Amino acid sequence: MASTLGNTLRMEKLDLAIGAGHGMTIPLILLATVAWWIWLRKKAHRESGLPGTFGLPFIGETLTYVAKMKTPLANFVDLKTQKYGPLFKSSLFFRETVFASDLETVKMIVAKEGRSFVSDYPTSFALLLGRFNGLNLQGENWKRLRRYVMSTIMRVDLLKERMADIEDLVVKTLDSWTDDGRTIYVEDETKTIAFNITAFIVLNLRPGKVSHTLQQDYYPLIEGMFSLPINLPWTIYGKAVKARERILKNLEEFLESRPVTDDVFGNYVKLLEEELPPGSPAGLKHEMGLDLITSLLFAGHDTTAATMVFAVKYIGENPNVLAELRKEHEELLSRKKPGERVNWDDCKTLTFSNNIITETLRMCNISTTVFRKSLEDIHVGEYVIPKGYQVLPYFRSVHFNPEIYPDPYTFNPFRYQESGGSKLPFFGFGGGARLCPGMDLARAELCLFLHHLVMKFESWELLGNDVVSFFPFPRLSKRLPIRVKRRKV
Ligand code: HEM
């Protein structure tokens, strides 16, 4: 008994000694870890040989970047590329960053997805679109989501069946563009077209109060995705958080009330039930389903809407393009029976329309880059991209390289014919394993939009000088006001 008590007392003393030691050792270990980490980073920076600067502590070059990315000419990346060459380092949004702006490195980065690089979107994307959104996902969860999207909503036979509905949604808006002298704000209109189509494809949701409310909440949400994640009622991010809450509430209500559950959301949750480890909480599957829907509504609509609005602007500024486009669509109709609708296969044959889409995306695309992280040290020529860096393959530099695209600042869809059929490098829909799964759907929507635009309207007058701002996304300062002249039928 006495010896047991003695042992216990000795043990307690030992615990106390260890406890006192902890008080000292934990901060020391932390300090040593931080020092070691800083030393490793410095070593990596030195050995990388990358030109460029990190700017100020913590904030890096973020402020200069935000200020200088709005302009079409001589933006942050252009200026740095001129000074340092096509591969340079910086520090943005608290991360060590490498920009790549030459074709070969850009190609290499997108091609090595999942091996040397992995998709790594800013935290604000995960916070606002949900941690299981496609862009932020990696590994098995990403592969499952992508397989699911490709084999369900992006299945060509299904999309072919839905073309008539998609066309009706385009026509519904374009028919409201009267030529009684009223001003039409194209940006608002194309957002509605693209949102209605995406909500129909993803949720089977028809235009109405629910879809209108959801759509309106997407814009503060999107603004927040490129802001500093400071959640206060008056910050851009704070407003985005509120918008997300409303979107989720409305989606939940809609999903609760839908009569059929055999749909994109329902079948995804069922798939997760089969594929996630047994015992995974039901709440997790529900959350993953909601994140799929919220991210598809984002990825599918603002991108396509922006392409539509810029196409209206560029075609409006180029009468020769309008004439050639109309010729293509008149020829298409001449091959069809009266009343026969434009279908999926027609859209594939409309070469000039597709060249307009490509050229519009080359000039003005929401995705000027994609976000990657290096998984290992990567040797590029004489430099090394150190492991763990944010890596931005800057598509816009390739699309504006005069050696690839002569006279790059001119909208010229004829350039693709003139290139003698040789394929010009194009990253409008990304590339590699993450190539946009909605690419064919987006092209089909845009073809139908262009078809009815040139068949219904003789011309349109661009009112006011819209200024294009390029950061965080290309936007027109006045939402592209136009006045249309209908065609006489
Ligand atoms: C003009 C229209 C569009 C453009 C310019 C566009 C552009 C892109 C780009 C550049 C990526 C690659 C992102 C990356 O590699 O990190 C991407 C991915 C994606 N897009 Fe699109 N997109 C468009 C339309 C659509 C549509 C209509 C949908 C679906 C309704 C869609 C759904 C997605 C999804 C789910 C991803 C993630 C793919 C993955 O990570 O594997 N997009 N898009």
PDB file of N, CA and C in Angstrom, residues 304-390:
ATOM      1  N   THR A 304     -21.099  32.259 -69.429  1.00  0.00           N
ATOM      2  CA  THR A 304     -21.795  32.273 -70.717  1.00  0.00           C
ATOM      3  C   THR A 304     -22.434  33.640 -70.948  1.00  0.00           C
ATOM      4  N   ALA A 305     -22.986  34.210 -69.872  1.00  0.00           N
ATOM      5  CA  ALA A 305     -23.618  35.533 -69.997  1.00  0.00           C
ATOM      6  C   ALA A 305     -22.599  36.575 -70.448  1.00  0.00           C
ATOM      7  N   ALA A 306     -21.389  36.526 -69.870  1.00  0.00           N
ATOM      8  CA  ALA A 306     -20.358  37.504 -70.234  1.00  0.00           C
ATOM      9  C   ALA A 306     -19.977  37.331 -71.709  1.00  0.00           C
ATOM     10  N   THR A 307     -19.925  36.084 -72.172  1.00  0.00           N
ATOM     11  CA  THR A 307     -19.562  35.856 -73.584  1.00  0.00           C
ATOM     12  C   THR A 307     -20.644  36.438 -74.495  1.00  0.00           C
ATOM     13  N   MET A 308     -21.912  36.264 -74.093  1.00  0.00           N
ATOM     14  CA  MET A 308     -23.004  36.816 -74.910  1.00  0.00           C
ATOM     15  C   MET A 308     -22.899  38.339 -74.990  1.00  0.00           C
ATOM     16  N   VAL A 309     -22.700  38.980 -73.850  1.00  0.00           N
ATOM     17  CA  VAL A 309     -22.723  40.453 -73.853  1.00  0.00           C
ATOM     18  C   VAL A 309     -21.545  41.008 -74.667  1.00  0.00           C
ATOM     19  N   PHE A 310     -20.377  40.380 -74.536  1.00  0.00           N
ATOM     20  CA  PHE A 310     -19.229  40.897 -75.307  1.00  0.00           C
ATOM     21  C   PHE A 310     -19.398  40.588 -76.800  1.00  0.00           C
ATOM     22  N   ALA A 311     -20.062  39.477 -77.104  1.00  0.00           N
ATOM     23  CA  ALA A 311     -20.310  39.182 -78.522  1.00  0.00           C
ATOM     24  C   ALA A 311     -21.213  40.258 -79.126  1.00  0.00           C
ATOM     25  N   VAL A 312     -22.251  40.677 -78.378  1.00  0.00           N
ATOM     26  CA  VAL A 312     -23.149  41.728 -78.892  1.00  0.00           C
ATOM     27  C   VAL A 312     -22.343  43.014 -79.136  1.00  0.00           C
ATOM     28  N   LYS A 313     -21.446  43.308 -78.220  1.00  0.00           N
ATOM     29  CA  LYS A 313     -20.632  44.528 -78.363  1.00  0.00           C
ATOM     30  C   LYS A 313     -19.717  44.423 -79.602  1.00  0.00           C
ATOM     31  N   TYR A 314     -18.971  43.338 -79.692  1.00  0.00           N
ATOM     32  CA  TYR A 314     -18.002  43.240 -80.790  1.00  0.00           C
ATOM     33  C   TYR A 314     -18.687  43.145 -82.154  1.00  0.00           C
ATOM     34  N   ILE A 315     -19.785  42.378 -82.210  1.00  0.00           N
ATOM     35  CA  ILE A 315     -20.476  42.254 -83.518  1.00  0.00           C
ATOM     36  C   ILE A 315     -21.068  43.615 -83.884  1.00  0.00           C
ATOM     37  N   GLY A 316     -21.623  44.308 -82.881  1.00  0.00           N
ATOM     38  CA  GLY A 316     -22.196  45.642 -83.112  1.00  0.00           C
ATOM     39  C   GLY A 316     -21.153  46.627 -83.631  1.00  0.00           C
ATOM     40  N   GLU A 317     -19.914  46.435 -83.252  1.00  0.00           N
ATOM     41  CA  GLU A 317     -18.847  47.354 -83.685  1.00  0.00           C
ATOM     42  C   GLU A 317     -18.266  46.963 -85.039  1.00  0.00           C
ATOM     43  N   ASN A 318     -18.632  45.780 -85.535  1.00  0.00           N
ATOM     44  CA  ASN A 318     -18.011  45.269 -86.765  1.00  0.00           C
ATOM     45  C   ASN A 318     -19.064  44.813 -87.771  1.00  0.00           C
ATOM     46  N   PRO A 319     -19.571  45.730 -88.618  1.00  0.00           N
ATOM     47  CA  PRO A 319     -20.629  45.372 -89.560  1.00  0.00           C
ATOM     48  C   PRO A 319     -20.254  44.214 -90.477  1.00  0.00           C
ATOM     49  N   ASN A 320     -18.968  44.075 -90.822  1.00  0.00           N
ATOM     50  CA  ASN A 320     -18.571  42.960 -91.710  1.00  0.00           C
ATOM     51  C   ASN A 320     -18.762  41.616 -91.004  1.00  0.00           C
ATOM     52  N   VAL A 321     -18.567  41.602 -89.702  1.00  0.00           N
ATOM     53  CA  VAL A 321     -18.768  40.365 -88.934  1.00  0.00           C
ATOM     54  C   VAL A 321     -20.265  40.050 -88.887  1.00  0.00           C
ATOM     55  N   LEU A 322     -21.065  41.095 -88.663  1.00  0.00           N
ATOM     56  CA  LEU A 322     -22.518  40.897 -88.618  1.00  0.00           C
ATOM     57  C   LEU A 322     -23.011  40.313 -89.950  1.00  0.00           C
ATOM     58  N   ALA A 323     -22.515  40.873 -91.058  1.00  0.00           N
ATOM     59  CA  ALA A 323     -22.966  40.419 -92.381  1.00  0.00           C
ATOM     60  C   ALA A 323     -22.595  38.952 -92.595  1.00  0.00           C
ATOM     61  N   GLU A 324     -21.370  38.589 -92.249  1.00  0.00           N
ATOM     62  CA  GLU A 324     -20.907  37.205 -92.454  1.00  0.00           C
ATOM     63  C   GLU A 324     -21.690  36.228 -91.562  1.00  0.00           C
ATOM     64  N   LEU A 325     -21.960  36.663 -90.348  1.00  0.00           N
ATOM     65  CA  LEU A 325     -22.708  35.821 -89.397  1.00  0.00           C
ATOM     66  C   LEU A 325     -24.127  35.588 -89.911  1.00  0.00           C
ATOM     67  N   ARG A 326     -24.737  36.670 -90.390  1.00  0.00           N
ATOM     68  CA  ARG A 326     -26.116  36.545 -90.898  1.00  0.00           C
ATOM     69  C   ARG A 326     -26.139  35.600 -92.108  1.00  0.00           C
ATOM     70  N   LYS A 327     -25.123  35.747 -92.954  1.00  0.00           N
ATOM     71  CA  LYS A 327     -25.053  34.871 -94.142  1.00  0.00           C
ATOM     72  C   LYS A 327     -25.022  33.401 -93.694  1.00  0.00           C
ATOM     73  N   GLU A 328     -24.212  33.112 -92.692  1.00  0.00           N
ATOM     74  CA  GLU A 328     -24.101  31.723 -92.234  1.00  0.00           C
ATOM     75  C   GLU A 328     -25.452  31.196 -91.735  1.00  0.00           C
ATOM     76  N   HIS A 329     -26.184  32.038 -91.012  1.00  0.00           N
ATOM     77  CA  HIS A 329     -27.459  31.576 -90.436  1.00  0.00           C
ATOM     78  C   HIS A 329     -28.571  31.537 -91.482  1.00  0.00           C
ATOM     79  N   GLU A 330     -28.499  32.431 -92.469  1.00  0.00           N
ATOM     80  CA  GLU A 330     -29.486  32.338 -93.554  1.00  0.00           C
ATOM     81  C   GLU A 330     -29.250  31.052 -94.352  1.00  0.00           C
ATOM     82  N   GLU A 331     -27.993  30.750 -94.592  1.00  0.00           N
ATOM     83  CA  GLU A 331     -27.670  29.503 -95.314  1.00  0.00           C
ATOM     84  C   GLU A 331     -28.159  28.295 -94.533  1.00  0.00           C
ATOM     85  N   LEU A 332     -28.005  28.348 -93.230  1.00  0.00           N
ATOM     86  CA  LEU A 332     -28.474  27.240 -92.388  1.00  0.00           C
ATOM     87  C   LEU A 332     -29.983  27.061 -92.554  1.00  0.00           C
ATOM     88  N   LEU A 333     -30.713  28.169 -92.470  1.00  0.00           N
ATOM     89  CA  LEU A 333     -32.174  28.074 -92.579  1.00  0.00           C
ATOM     90  C   LEU A 333     -32.590  27.590 -93.968  1.00  0.00           C
ATOM     91  N   SER A 334     -31.811  27.988 -94.992  1.00  0.00           N
ATOM     92  CA  SER A 334     -32.174  27.576 -96.351  1.00  0.00           C
ATOM     93  C   SER A 334     -32.038  26.057 -96.513  1.00  0.00           C
ATOM     94  N   ARG A 335     -31.247  25.424 -95.653  1.00  0.00           N
ATOM     95  CA  ARG A 335     -31.080  23.958 -95.737  1.00  0.00           C
ATOM     96  C   ARG A 335     -32.148  23.228 -94.916  1.00  0.00           C
ATOM     97  N   LYS A 336     -32.943  23.977 -94.170  1.00  0.00           N
ATOM     98  CA  LYS A 336     -33.906  23.332 -93.272  1.00  0.00           C
ATOM     99  C   LYS A 336     -35.328  23.473 -93.801  1.00  0.00           C
ATOM    100  N   LYS A 337     -36.210  22.584 -93.317  1.00  0.00           N
ATOM    101  CA  LYS A 337     -37.619  22.685 -93.708  1.00  0.00           C
ATOM    102  C   LYS A 337     -38.233  23.856 -92.957  1.00  0.00           C
ATOM    103  N   PRO A 338     -39.325  24.438 -93.499  1.00  0.00           N
ATOM    104  CA  PRO A 338     -39.941  25.562 -92.774  1.00  0.00           C
ATOM    105  C   PRO A 338     -40.339  25.125 -91.366  1.00  0.00           C
ATOM    106  N   GLY A 339     -40.026  25.943 -90.387  1.00  0.00           N
ATOM    107  CA  GLY A 339     -40.411  25.650 -88.997  1.00  0.00           C
ATOM    108  C   GLY A 339     -39.474  24.690 -88.279  1.00  0.00           C
ATOM    109  N   GLU A 340     -38.516  24.092 -89.030  1.00  0.00           N
ATOM    110  CA  GLU A 340     -37.596  23.145 -88.379  1.00  0.00           C
ATOM    111  C   GLU A 340     -36.624  23.913 -87.474  1.00  0.00           C
ATOM    112  N   ARG A 341     -36.348  23.352 -86.309  1.00  0.00           N
ATOM    113  CA  ARG A 341     -35.560  24.124 -85.340  1.00  0.00           C
ATOM    114  C   ARG A 341     -34.054  23.890 -85.513  1.00  0.00           C
ATOM    115  N   VAL A 342     -33.296  24.852 -84.998  1.00  0.00           N
ATOM    116  CA  VAL A 342     -31.827  24.708 -85.029  1.00  0.00           C
ATOM    117  C   VAL A 342     -31.458  23.663 -83.975  1.00  0.00           C
ATOM    118  N   ASN A 343     -30.690  22.667 -84.361  1.00  0.00           N
ATOM    119  CA  ASN A 343     -30.389  21.611 -83.394  1.00  0.00           C
ATOM    120  C   ASN A 343     -28.901  21.569 -83.041  1.00  0.00           C
ATOM    121  N   TRP A 344     -28.575  20.612 -82.198  1.00  0.00           N
ATOM    122  CA  TRP A 344     -27.210  20.456 -81.678  1.00  0.00           C
ATOM    123  C   TRP A 344     -26.199  20.300 -82.816  1.00  0.00           C
ATOM    124  N   ASP A 345     -26.548  19.412 -83.781  1.00  0.00           N
ATOM    125  CA  ASP A 345     -25.597  19.150 -84.874  1.00  0.00           C
ATOM    126  C   ASP A 345     -25.420  20.378 -85.773  1.00  0.00           C
ATOM    127  N   ASP A 346     -26.511  21.162 -85.945  1.00  0.00           N
ATOM    128  CA  ASP A 346     -26.377  22.408 -86.722  1.00  0.00           C
ATOM    129  C   ASP A 346     -25.308  23.295 -86.083  1.00  0.00           C
ATOM    130  N   CYS A 347     -25.390  23.406 -84.759  1.00  0.00           N
ATOM    131  CA  CYS A 347     -24.461  24.317 -84.060  1.00  0.00           C
ATOM    132  C   CYS A 347     -23.012  23.913 -84.307  1.00  0.00           C
ATOM    133  N   LYS A 348     -22.789  22.607 -84.399  1.00  0.00           N
ATOM    134  CA  LYS A 348     -21.412  22.129 -84.627  1.00  0.00           C
ATOM    135  C   LYS A 348     -20.910  22.544 -86.008  1.00  0.00           C
ATOM    136  N   THR A 349     -21.868  22.701 -86.982  1.00  0.00           N
ATOM    137  CA  THR A 349     -21.425  23.014 -88.345  1.00  0.00           C
ATOM    138  C   THR A 349     -21.256  24.525 -88.574  1.00  0.00           C
ATOM    139  N   LEU A 350     -21.698  25.328 -87.619  1.00  0.00           N
ATOM    140  CA  LEU A 350     -21.652  26.792 -87.813  1.00  0.00           C
ATOM    141  C   LEU A 350     -20.245  27.326 -87.492  1.00  0.00           C
ATOM    142  N   THR A 351     -19.360  27.168 -88.480  1.00  0.00           N
ATOM    143  CA  THR A 351     -17.951  27.476 -88.237  1.00  0.00           C
ATOM    144  C   THR A 351     -17.739  28.941 -87.862  1.00  0.00           C
ATOM    145  N   PHE A 352     -18.370  29.847 -88.602  1.00  0.00           N
ATOM    146  CA  PHE A 352     -18.104  31.262 -88.336  1.00  0.00           C
ATOM    147  C   PHE A 352     -18.659  31.656 -86.950  1.00  0.00           C
ATOM    148  N   SER A 353     -19.835  31.131 -86.608  1.00  0.00           N
ATOM    149  CA  SER A 353     -20.409  31.434 -85.280  1.00  0.00           C
ATOM    150  C   SER A 353     -19.457  30.945 -84.190  1.00  0.00           C
ATOM    151  N   ASN A 354     -18.935  29.733 -84.390  1.00  0.00           N
ATOM    152  CA  ASN A 354     -17.997  29.211 -83.382  1.00  0.00           C
ATOM    153  C   ASN A 354     -16.710  30.030 -83.323  1.00  0.00           C
ATOM    154  N   ASN A 355     -16.295  30.556 -84.485  1.00  0.00           N
ATOM    155  CA  ASN A 355     -15.105  31.418 -84.472  1.00  0.00           C
ATOM    156  C   ASN A 355     -15.381  32.724 -83.727  1.00  0.00           C
ATOM    157  N   ILE A 356     -16.612  33.207 -83.847  1.00  0.00           N
ATOM    158  CA  ILE A 356     -16.973  34.422 -83.093  1.00  0.00           C
ATOM    159  C   ILE A 356     -16.910  34.135 -81.585  1.00  0.00           C
ATOM    160  N   ILE A 357     -17.413  32.968 -81.210  1.00  0.00           N
ATOM    161  CA  ILE A 357     -17.388  32.608 -79.777  1.00  0.00           C
ATOM    162  C   ILE A 357     -15.938  32.525 -79.287  1.00  0.00           C
ATOM    163  N   THR A 358     -15.099  31.848 -80.075  1.00  0.00           N
ATOM    164  CA  THR A 358     -13.690  31.711 -79.687  1.00  0.00           C
ATOM    165  C   THR A 358     -13.030  33.086 -79.591  1.00  0.00           C
ATOM    166  N   GLU A 359     -13.282  33.928 -80.595  1.00  0.00           N
ATOM    167  CA  GLU A 359     -12.627  35.243 -80.618  1.00  0.00           C
ATOM    168  C   GLU A 359     -13.126  36.123 -79.454  1.00  0.00           C
ATOM    169  N   THR A 360     -14.413  36.011 -79.137  1.00  0.00           N
ATOM    170  CA  THR A 360     -14.945  36.792 -78.014  1.00  0.00           C
ATOM    171  C   THR A 360     -14.275  36.345 -76.722  1.00  0.00           C
ATOM    172  N   LEU A 361     -14.159  35.025 -76.544  1.00  0.00           N
ATOM    173  CA  LEU A 361     -13.525  34.520 -75.320  1.00  0.00           C
ATOM    174  C   LEU A 361     -12.031  34.840 -75.273  1.00  0.00           C
ATOM    175  N   ARG A 362     -11.411  34.899 -76.458  1.00  0.00           N
ATOM    176  CA  ARG A 362      -9.984  35.288 -76.483  1.00  0.00           C
ATOM    177  C   ARG A 362      -9.824  36.720 -75.984  1.00  0.00           C
ATOM    178  N   MET A 363     -10.729  37.592 -76.445  1.00  0.00           N
ATOM    179  CA  MET A 363     -10.614  39.019 -76.095  1.00  0.00           C
ATOM    180  C   MET A 363     -11.044  39.290 -74.652  1.00  0.00           C
ATOM    181  N   CYS A 364     -12.130  38.652 -74.227  1.00  0.00           N
ATOM    182  CA  CYS A 364     -12.724  38.975 -72.929  1.00  0.00           C
ATOM    183  C   CYS A 364     -13.270  37.715 -72.300  1.00  0.00           C
ATOM    184  N   ASN A 365     -12.566  37.171 -71.346  1.00  0.00           N
ATOM    185  CA  ASN A 365     -13.026  35.924 -70.739  1.00  0.00           C
ATOM    186  C   ASN A 365     -12.965  36.071 -69.225  1.00  0.00           C
ATOM    187  N   ILE A 366     -13.967  35.528 -68.569  1.00  0.00           N
ATOM    188  CA  ILE A 366     -13.946  35.546 -67.109  1.00  0.00           C
ATOM    189  C   ILE A 366     -12.726  34.786 -66.592  1.00  0.00           C
ATOM    190  N   SER A 367     -12.352  33.713 -67.308  1.00  0.00           N
ATOM    191  CA  SER A 367     -11.203  32.919 -66.847  1.00  0.00           C
ATOM    192  C   SER A 367      -9.940  33.364 -67.563  1.00  0.00           C
ATOM    193  N   THR A 368      -9.250  34.347 -66.998  1.00  0.00           N
ATOM    194  CA  THR A 368      -7.984  34.760 -67.603  1.00  0.00           C
ATOM    195  C   THR A 368      -6.870  33.818 -67.150  1.00  0.00           C
ATOM    196  N   THR A 369      -7.142  33.111 -66.067  1.00  0.00           N
ATOM    197  CA  THR A 369      -6.181  32.139 -65.553  1.00  0.00           C
ATOM    198  C   THR A 369      -6.951  31.058 -64.820  1.00  0.00           C
ATOM    199  N   VAL A 370      -6.259  30.017 -64.391  1.00  0.00           N
ATOM    200  CA  VAL A 370      -6.856  29.083 -63.444  1.00  0.00           C
ATOM    201  C   VAL A 370      -5.887  28.996 -62.263  1.00  0.00           C
ATOM    202  N   PHE A 371      -6.362  28.504 -61.123  1.00  0.00           N
ATOM    203  CA  PHE A 371      -5.553  28.530 -59.898  1.00  0.00           C
ATOM    204  C   PHE A 371      -4.984  27.142 -59.618  1.00  0.00           C
ATOM    205  N   ARG A 372      -3.672  27.095 -59.519  1.00  0.00           N
ATOM    206  CA  ARG A 372      -3.022  25.824 -59.247  1.00  0.00           C
ATOM    207  C   ARG A 372      -2.023  25.976 -58.096  1.00  0.00           C
ATOM    208  N   LYS A 373      -1.654  24.814 -57.527  1.00  0.00           N
ATOM    209  CA  LYS A 373      -0.595  24.792 -56.515  1.00  0.00           C
ATOM    210  C   LYS A 373       0.432  23.760 -56.954  1.00  0.00           C
ATOM    211  N   SER A 374       1.741  24.067 -56.762  1.00  0.00           N
ATOM    212  CA  SER A 374       2.767  23.091 -57.151  1.00  0.00           C
ATOM    213  C   SER A 374       2.891  22.014 -56.073  1.00  0.00           C
ATOM    214  N   LEU A 375       2.880  20.764 -56.496  1.00  0.00           N
ATOM    215  CA  LEU A 375       2.962  19.646 -55.546  1.00  0.00           C
ATOM    216  C   LEU A 375       4.397  19.204 -55.297  1.00  0.00           C
ATOM    217  N   GLU A 376       5.316  19.716 -56.119  1.00  0.00           N
ATOM    218  CA  GLU A 376       6.740  19.375 -55.974  1.00  0.00           C
ATOM    219  C   GLU A 376       7.551  20.518 -56.585  1.00  0.00           C
ATOM    220  N   ASP A 377       8.862  20.495 -56.396  1.00  0.00           N
ATOM    221  CA  ASP A 377       9.710  21.477 -57.080  1.00  0.00           C
ATOM    222  C   ASP A 377       9.673  21.151 -58.574  1.00  0.00           C
ATOM    223  N   ILE A 378       9.379  22.168 -59.385  1.00  0.00           N
ATOM    224  CA  ILE A 378       9.272  21.884 -60.823  1.00  0.00           C
ATOM    225  C   ILE A 378      10.295  22.718 -61.585  1.00  0.00           C
ATOM    226  N   HIS A 379      11.113  22.036 -62.368  1.00  0.00           N
ATOM    227  CA  HIS A 379      12.157  22.727 -63.130  1.00  0.00           C
ATOM    228  C   HIS A 379      11.577  23.224 -64.443  1.00  0.00           C
ATOM    229  N   VAL A 380      11.720  24.543 -64.664  1.00  0.00           N
ATOM    230  CA  VAL A 380      11.274  25.131 -65.933  1.00  0.00           C
ATOM    231  C   VAL A 380      12.475  25.916 -66.471  1.00  0.00           C
ATOM    232  N   GLY A 381      13.136  25.357 -67.492  1.00  0.00           N
ATOM    233  CA  GLY A 381      14.348  25.991 -68.004  1.00  0.00           C
ATOM    234  C   GLY A 381      15.358  26.134 -66.872  1.00  0.00           C
ATOM    235  N   GLU A 382      15.841  27.364 -66.674  1.00  0.00           N
ATOM    236  CA  GLU A 382      16.868  27.560 -65.639  1.00  0.00           C
ATOM    237  C   GLU A 382      16.258  27.803 -64.256  1.00  0.00           C
ATOM    238  N   TYR A 383      14.932  27.825 -64.168  1.00  0.00           N
ATOM    239  CA  TYR A 383      14.265  28.153 -62.890  1.00  0.00           C
ATOM    240  C   TYR A 383      13.614  26.939 -62.255  1.00  0.00           C
ATOM    241  N   VAL A 384      13.256  27.139 -60.964  1.00  0.00           N
ATOM    242  CA  VAL A 384      12.504  26.089 -60.262  1.00  0.00           C
ATOM    243  C   VAL A 384      11.266  26.737 -59.653  1.00  0.00           C
ATOM    244  N   ILE A 385      10.109  26.153 -59.917  1.00  0.00           N
ATOM    245  CA  ILE A 385       8.905  26.598 -59.205  1.00  0.00           C
ATOM    246  C   ILE A 385       8.871  25.776 -57.920  1.00  0.00           C
ATOM    247  N   PRO A 386       9.063  26.426 -56.760  1.00  0.00           N
ATOM    248  CA  PRO A 386       9.140  25.606 -55.535  1.00  0.00           C
ATOM    249  C   PRO A 386       7.804  24.974 -55.177  1.00  0.00           C
ATOM    250  N   LYS A 387       7.872  23.859 -54.500  1.00  0.00           N
ATOM    251  CA  LYS A 387       6.699  23.128 -54.027  1.00  0.00           C
ATOM    252  C   LYS A 387       5.851  24.049 -53.135  1.00  0.00           C
ATOM    253  N   GLY A 388       4.555  23.992 -53.300  1.00  0.00           N
ATOM    254  CA  GLY A 388       3.653  24.727 -52.403  1.00  0.00           C
ATOM    255  C   GLY A 388       3.309  26.131 -52.868  1.00  0.00           C
ATOM    256  N   TYR A 389       3.871  26.573 -54.012  1.00  0.00           N
ATOM    257  CA  TYR A 389       3.552  27.914 -54.505  1.00  0.00           C
ATOM    258  C   TYR A 389       2.179  27.927 -55.183  1.00  0.00           C
ATOM    259  N   GLN A 390       1.543  29.083 -55.151  1.00  0.00           N
ATOM    260  CA  GLN A 390       0.362  29.295 -55.999  1.00  0.00           C
ATOM    261  C   GLN A 390       0.873  29.521 -57.419  1.00  0.00           C
TER     262      GLN A 390
END
